[in-house]
Amino acid sequence: MAKYLVIVESPAKVKTIKKFLGSNYQVAASNGHVRDLPKSSLGIDVEHDYEPKYITIRGKGDILANLRKEVRKAEKIYLATDPDREGEAISWHLLYALKLEEKLKEKKVYRITFNEITKNAVKESLKNAREINMNLVDAQQARRMLDRMVGYRISPLLWKKVKRGLSAGRVQSVALRIICDREEEIDAFIPEEYWTLDVNLDVKGEKKPICAKYYGSVGEKKGIACKEEADRIMASLKGAEYTVREVKKGERHKKPPLPFTTSTLQQEASRALNFSTQKTMRLAQQLYEGVDIEGEGTVGLITYLRTDSTRVSREAEDMAAEFIAAQYGKKYLAEAAGEKKNSQKIQDAHEAIRPTDLNRIPTAIKEQLPRDLFRLYQLVWKRFVASRMSPAEYETTSVRIQAADQIFAVSASALKFEGFLSVYSPADEEKEENALTVGLSKDSVLTFASFDPKQHFTQPPAHYTEASLVRALEELGIGRPSTYAPTITTILARRYVVKEEKNLYVTELGEVVNHMMKEAFPSIVDVHFTASMEALLDGVEEGGVKWKTVVSNFYPDLDQAVQSAEKELAEVSIADEVSDEECDLCGRMMVIKYGPHGRFLACPGFPECRNTKPYFEKIGVACPKCGKDVVLKKTKKGRKYYGCIDNPECDFMSWQKPSGENCPRCGGPLLIKGNKLVCSDAQCGYHILSELSNKSG
C-alpha cells in the first residue's frame, strides 16, 4: 500500500509523475481549484475586517471525498500544485478542504514545487519539501478579492445602464482602455507628406547599376518634405558629376534572443504560428504536463509556462553547452548567456520557458505530436538553443556619394558568420543580407542613369494585435503572466473588441463601456494605478505589505464611486447589428445576436416571433457553382473551411479561401494559398503570385 500521497492540480500530470515515483507513492489530482468565493454574492465581509467567505466549488464534492480517502491511508501528504501564487493558494485551500490542519501540526503535510515535470526535478522537490508560503497565498488572496470587488460591484451597474451580460474587471477594463486609446490616436492622426529620392548610377566596369538613397547636403542630413523640394534637388543636379566621397567597411554583431517568457512566447507564437494567446497557453500547458513519446512514456517536454524570468538553471546551461558544441561546434557556443535586465520584480523567480531535454529534437518526435503541438514545441526548442549560441556576425559597407553639394548613401551588410541564425530567426525580423553586388572605391567612375522620386505619407499607429497588446500590458506592469490570455479572451467574448486579420478593433459596445468606466471609475482604468496595485501585490508576496491593508484601502473608494455612478450615469441603449437576412416567418430584417456558441441570427420581433438561424460570415465572393454567397464555416472539430451558403443544395466547399477569380487556363476557381493564387484543380496546376493573399483570413 502506498505510504505517501502526492496531490497535483491536473489529471494529465498524474500519469507523468506516477512514472517517476515508486509504489510507495500514490498520485491524485484536485482538478484545479477546490474552494472559491461564492458566485451568488460578493463573498467578502466588508463589515468585519474584509474576511473572505470560501465555499467548496460546485462539482468538487466527489473529488474531495476521494482525496480524503487517500489522505486517511497516507503517512505523508505532498501538495504539488503549480509553482506560482495561484498554485500556492490552491495548496492552502486543499489544506483546509481536506481538513489537514492536524497533520500539519504533526509535520506530515508538505509543499513541493518543480519547474519541470522530469524525474530529477520531481525527486529533487521531495528532498526539498517545505511549508506553505503564506506570503504567496496572501498575495493571491488579495488579487482574487480585488478582482471580485471590481467585478461584482461594477458589472451589475453595467447591466443596469447598458445591458445584461457585460462585465468589468480590474485588468480587463484597463486592457480595453489601452485599445480604445489607440483607436482614438488612429482617428485623430493626420498624415504628413514626405518624399524619398533614389538615384540609379552605372558603375564603369560593372554589369549591375547601384541605387543610392538621398541623404542630405554636405555636412547635414535632411529629409524631403514635398514634391517641389524633390524637383528642386533633381534640377540642381542636372549634369552634375557623381563621385564616391567615402567608403567605410566594418563589422556588426547581432545578439541572440533571450529564451521565452510567457509574454514573449505568446507574442512570437502569434507572429510565427498565427496562434491566439489562449491557444498558445493551452498547447504549452500540454507540453508542460506531459506528452506520450514512444520508448519514454508520458514526459513533460517544456518547463513551467507562466513566468516572466529569463533565468536559466546551471544544469540547463550545461546541457545546452554540451549539445551546441556536439551538434554545431564550439565556435557556435556563446561566451556568456544573456539575461533580461528588469527593474520590475520577476514573479516567483522561475526559469525561462525551455525544453526539459534538448536531445528531444523536434524533428525526431514530430510524428508523435499533433501538428500544432509540434510547431509550438519546435518554437520553444529553437529559441532556447539559439539563446545559448554565439552572435551572428555581419560585414557592413557604408558608401557616401557626392553630386554637387548633395549626398547620397548606399548601405549594405553581408552575413559573415551565422551564429544563432543557423537555428532560429524571430518571425518579425526581415532578412538583413543585402550585400553590394558591385565593387565600389573612391576611384570608381559613376554615371547618372535616372532619378526615382517617391511620395509617402506618415502612417498612424498600428492597431493592437493580441501579441502587441500582451507586450503593452507587460511593459506597463499590468497583470502577470497568468492573466494575459484570460484578459484578452474575456474582452473578445464580451464583444467589447473584435478580431479581424489579427487586428483588434473596438466595437460600439466597447466604446460605451470604456467611456462609462473612465467617467465613473477613473482610477480603476488608470494604467499607472493598476500597475501600482501589481507592485503592492508584489509587496505582499515579499512580506512587506499586509494583504488586508491593500484590500481595506481599496474598497471604500470603490464603494463610493459605485454609489455615485448609480445616481449620475445615464442609461445607454446599444442596438443589435442588423443583418441582410430577412426573417422567413414575419419578414423583418434579422439581427445578429451573441450566444454561448458564438453569433446567430434572431428575429427582432421577439417574443412575438421566435425565429433564429445560424449566422455565417460572408467573405464577399460568389459561389463558383451556383453564384450565391460563399461563407466561412467550421467543422465539428473547429477547423475552418469555405462553403456555399445554400448548402446542402449546393455542395461547394474548399479548405482554402476562394479569390473570386477564375483560372485563365481551365476556368476553375482560383484559391488563395500562401502568397499565390492556385487553381482548385490540382491537375491544371496553374498558379500566380497575388496581393490577395495578404488579405486572406
mmCIF file of N, CA and C in Angstrom, residues 300-341:
data_model
loop_
_atom_site.group_PDB
_atom_site.id
_atom_site.type_symbol
_atom_site.label_atom_id
_atom_site.label_comp_id
_atom_site.label_asym_id
_atom_site.label_seq_id
_atom_site.Cartn_x
_atom_site.Cartn_y
_atom_site.Cartn_z
ATOM 1 N N GLY A 300 7.135 15.368 -19.704
ATOM 2 C CA GLY A 300 6.963 16.811 -19.868
ATOM 3 C C GLY A 300 8.039 17.331 -20.805
ATOM 4 N N LEU A 301 7.632 18.049 -21.843
ATOM 5 C CA LEU A 301 8.593 18.477 -22.863
ATOM 6 C C LEU A 301 9.161 19.871 -22.616
ATOM 7 N N ILE A 302 8.426 20.720 -21.871
ATOM 8 C CA ILE A 302 8.939 22.070 -21.591
ATOM 9 C C ILE A 302 8.787 22.371 -20.106
ATOM 10 N N THR A 303 9.495 23.399 -19.650
ATOM 11 C CA THR A 303 9.394 23.827 -18.258
ATOM 12 C C THR A 303 8.125 24.655 -18.053
ATOM 13 N N TYR A 304 7.921 25.104 -16.793
ATOM 14 C CA TYR A 304 6.681 25.788 -16.428
ATOM 15 C C TYR A 304 6.420 26.996 -17.324
ATOM 16 N N LEU A 305 5.168 27.138 -17.745
ATOM 17 C CA LEU A 305 4.823 28.074 -18.810
ATOM 18 C C LEU A 305 4.403 29.464 -18.345
ATOM 19 N N ARG A 306 4.252 29.667 -17.042
ATOM 20 C CA ARG A 306 3.850 31.005 -16.561
ATOM 21 C C ARG A 306 5.023 31.630 -15.819
ATOM 22 N N THR A 307 5.757 32.458 -16.526
ATOM 23 C CA THR A 307 6.968 33.043 -15.947
ATOM 24 C C THR A 307 7.309 34.349 -16.652
ATOM 25 N N ASP A 308 7.901 35.281 -15.913
ATOM 26 C CA ASP A 308 8.436 36.470 -16.576
ATOM 27 C C ASP A 308 9.937 36.569 -16.335
ATOM 28 N N SER A 309 10.557 35.430 -16.069
ATOM 29 C CA SER A 309 12.006 35.378 -15.861
ATOM 30 C C SER A 309 12.702 34.822 -17.099
ATOM 31 N N THR A 310 13.906 35.343 -17.386
ATOM 32 C CA THR A 310 14.722 34.772 -18.471
ATOM 33 C C THR A 310 15.899 33.987 -17.890
ATOM 34 N N ARG A 311 15.856 33.762 -16.563
ATOM 35 C CA ARG A 311 16.918 32.999 -15.902
ATOM 36 C C ARG A 311 16.888 31.541 -16.346
ATOM 37 N N VAL A 312 18.052 30.921 -16.414
ATOM 38 C CA VAL A 312 18.168 29.512 -16.789
ATOM 39 C C VAL A 312 19.049 28.818 -15.758
ATOM 40 N N SER A 313 18.657 27.632 -15.339
ATOM 41 C CA SER A 313 19.413 26.918 -14.305
ATOM 42 C C SER A 313 20.789 26.507 -14.821
ATOM 43 N N ARG A 314 21.708 26.284 -13.885
ATOM 44 C CA ARG A 314 23.059 25.860 -14.249
ATOM 45 C C ARG A 314 23.029 24.533 -15.010
ATOM 46 N N GLU A 315 22.142 23.601 -14.592
ATOM 47 C CA GLU A 315 22.042 22.309 -15.276
ATOM 48 C C GLU A 315 21.630 22.498 -16.734
ATOM 49 N N ALA A 316 20.680 23.413 -16.952
ATOM 50 C CA ALA A 316 20.217 23.664 -18.327
ATOM 51 C C ALA A 316 21.312 24.334 -19.156
ATOM 52 N N GLU A 317 22.066 25.236 -18.522
ATOM 53 C CA GLU A 317 23.193 25.876 -19.213
ATOM 54 C C GLU A 317 24.195 24.817 -19.673
ATOM 55 N N ASP A 318 24.521 23.896 -18.780
ATOM 56 C CA ASP A 318 25.491 22.841 -19.108
ATOM 57 C C ASP A 318 24.956 21.938 -20.212
ATOM 58 N N MET A 319 23.663 21.601 -20.121
ATOM 59 C CA MET A 319 23.045 20.758 -21.145
ATOM 60 C C MET A 319 23.121 21.443 -22.511
ATOM 61 N N ALA A 320 22.824 22.755 -22.547
ATOM 62 C CA ALA A 320 22.849 23.497 -23.811
ATOM 63 C C ALA A 320 24.263 23.570 -24.373
ATOM 64 N N ALA A 321 25.253 23.843 -23.497
ATOM 65 C CA ALA A 321 26.646 23.955 -23.950
ATOM 66 C C ALA A 321 27.126 22.641 -24.570
ATOM 67 N N GLU A 322 26.798 21.549 -23.913
ATOM 68 C CA GLU A 322 27.207 20.231 -24.414
ATOM 69 C C GLU A 322 26.544 19.930 -25.757
ATOM 70 N N PHE A 323 25.257 20.240 -25.853
ATOM 71 C CA PHE A 323 24.503 19.956 -27.080
ATOM 72 C C PHE A 323 25.018 20.788 -28.259
ATOM 73 N N ILE A 324 25.195 22.100 -28.035
ATOM 74 C CA ILE A 324 25.614 23.005 -29.116
ATOM 75 C C ILE A 324 27.026 22.652 -29.594
ATOM 76 N N ALA A 325 27.923 22.377 -28.635
ATOM 77 C CA ALA A 325 29.301 22.015 -29.013
ATOM 78 C C ALA A 325 29.320 20.744 -29.852
ATOM 79 N N ALA A 326 28.474 19.770 -29.501
ATOM 80 C CA ALA A 326 28.446 18.495 -30.224
ATOM 81 C C ALA A 326 27.774 18.617 -31.586
ATOM 82 N N GLN A 327 26.693 19.400 -31.661
ATOM 83 C CA GLN A 327 25.905 19.460 -32.893
ATOM 84 C C GLN A 327 26.408 20.505 -33.885
ATOM 85 N N TYR A 328 26.925 21.631 -33.377
ATOM 86 C CA TYR A 328 27.287 22.744 -34.260
ATOM 87 C C TYR A 328 28.774 23.114 -34.203
ATOM 88 N N GLY A 329 29.448 22.748 -33.116
ATOM 89 C CA GLY A 329 30.846 23.126 -32.952
ATOM 90 C C GLY A 329 30.993 24.207 -31.902
ATOM 91 N N LYS A 330 32.169 24.258 -31.259
ATOM 92 C CA LYS A 330 32.396 25.191 -30.150
ATOM 93 C C LYS A 330 32.308 26.652 -30.575
ATOM 94 N N LYS A 331 32.575 26.918 -31.859
ATOM 95 C CA LYS A 331 32.512 28.300 -32.340
ATOM 96 C C LYS A 331 31.099 28.878 -32.203
ATOM 97 N N TYR A 332 30.094 27.994 -32.217
ATOM 98 C CA TYR A 332 28.695 28.429 -32.153
ATOM 99 C C TYR A 332 28.207 28.625 -30.712
ATOM 100 N N LEU A 333 29.045 28.328 -29.752
ATOM 101 C CA LEU A 333 28.641 28.407 -28.352
ATOM 102 C C LEU A 333 28.888 29.807 -27.799
ATOM 103 N N ALA A 334 27.877 30.386 -27.173
ATOM 104 C CA ALA A 334 28.002 31.741 -26.614
ATOM 105 C C ALA A 334 29.028 31.756 -25.483
ATOM 106 N N GLU A 335 29.758 32.872 -25.378
ATOM 107 C CA GLU A 335 30.737 33.006 -24.291
ATOM 108 C C GLU A 335 30.030 33.129 -22.947
ATOM 109 N N ALA A 336 28.974 33.957 -22.902
ATOM 110 C CA ALA A 336 28.185 34.111 -21.674
ATOM 111 C C ALA A 336 26.747 34.350 -22.064
ATOM 112 N N ALA A 337 25.845 33.558 -21.504
ATOM 113 C CA ALA A 337 24.432 33.667 -21.877
ATOM 114 C C ALA A 337 23.831 34.959 -21.344
ATOM 115 N N GLY A 338 22.917 35.525 -22.116
ATOM 116 C CA GLY A 338 22.272 36.777 -21.716
ATOM 117 C C GLY A 338 21.156 36.558 -20.733
ATOM 118 N N GLU A 339 20.803 37.610 -20.037
ATOM 119 C CA GLU A 339 19.656 37.578 -19.135
ATOM 120 C C GLU A 339 19.017 38.950 -19.126
ATOM 121 N N LYS A 340 17.704 38.996 -19.179
ATOM 122 C CA LYS A 340 16.988 40.265 -19.258
ATOM 123 C C LYS A 340 17.175 41.072 -17.984
ATOM 124 N N LYS A 341 17.564 42.314 -18.173
ATOM 125 C CA LYS A 341 17.664 43.229 -17.026
ATOM 126 C C LYS A 341 16.300 43.875 -16.841
#
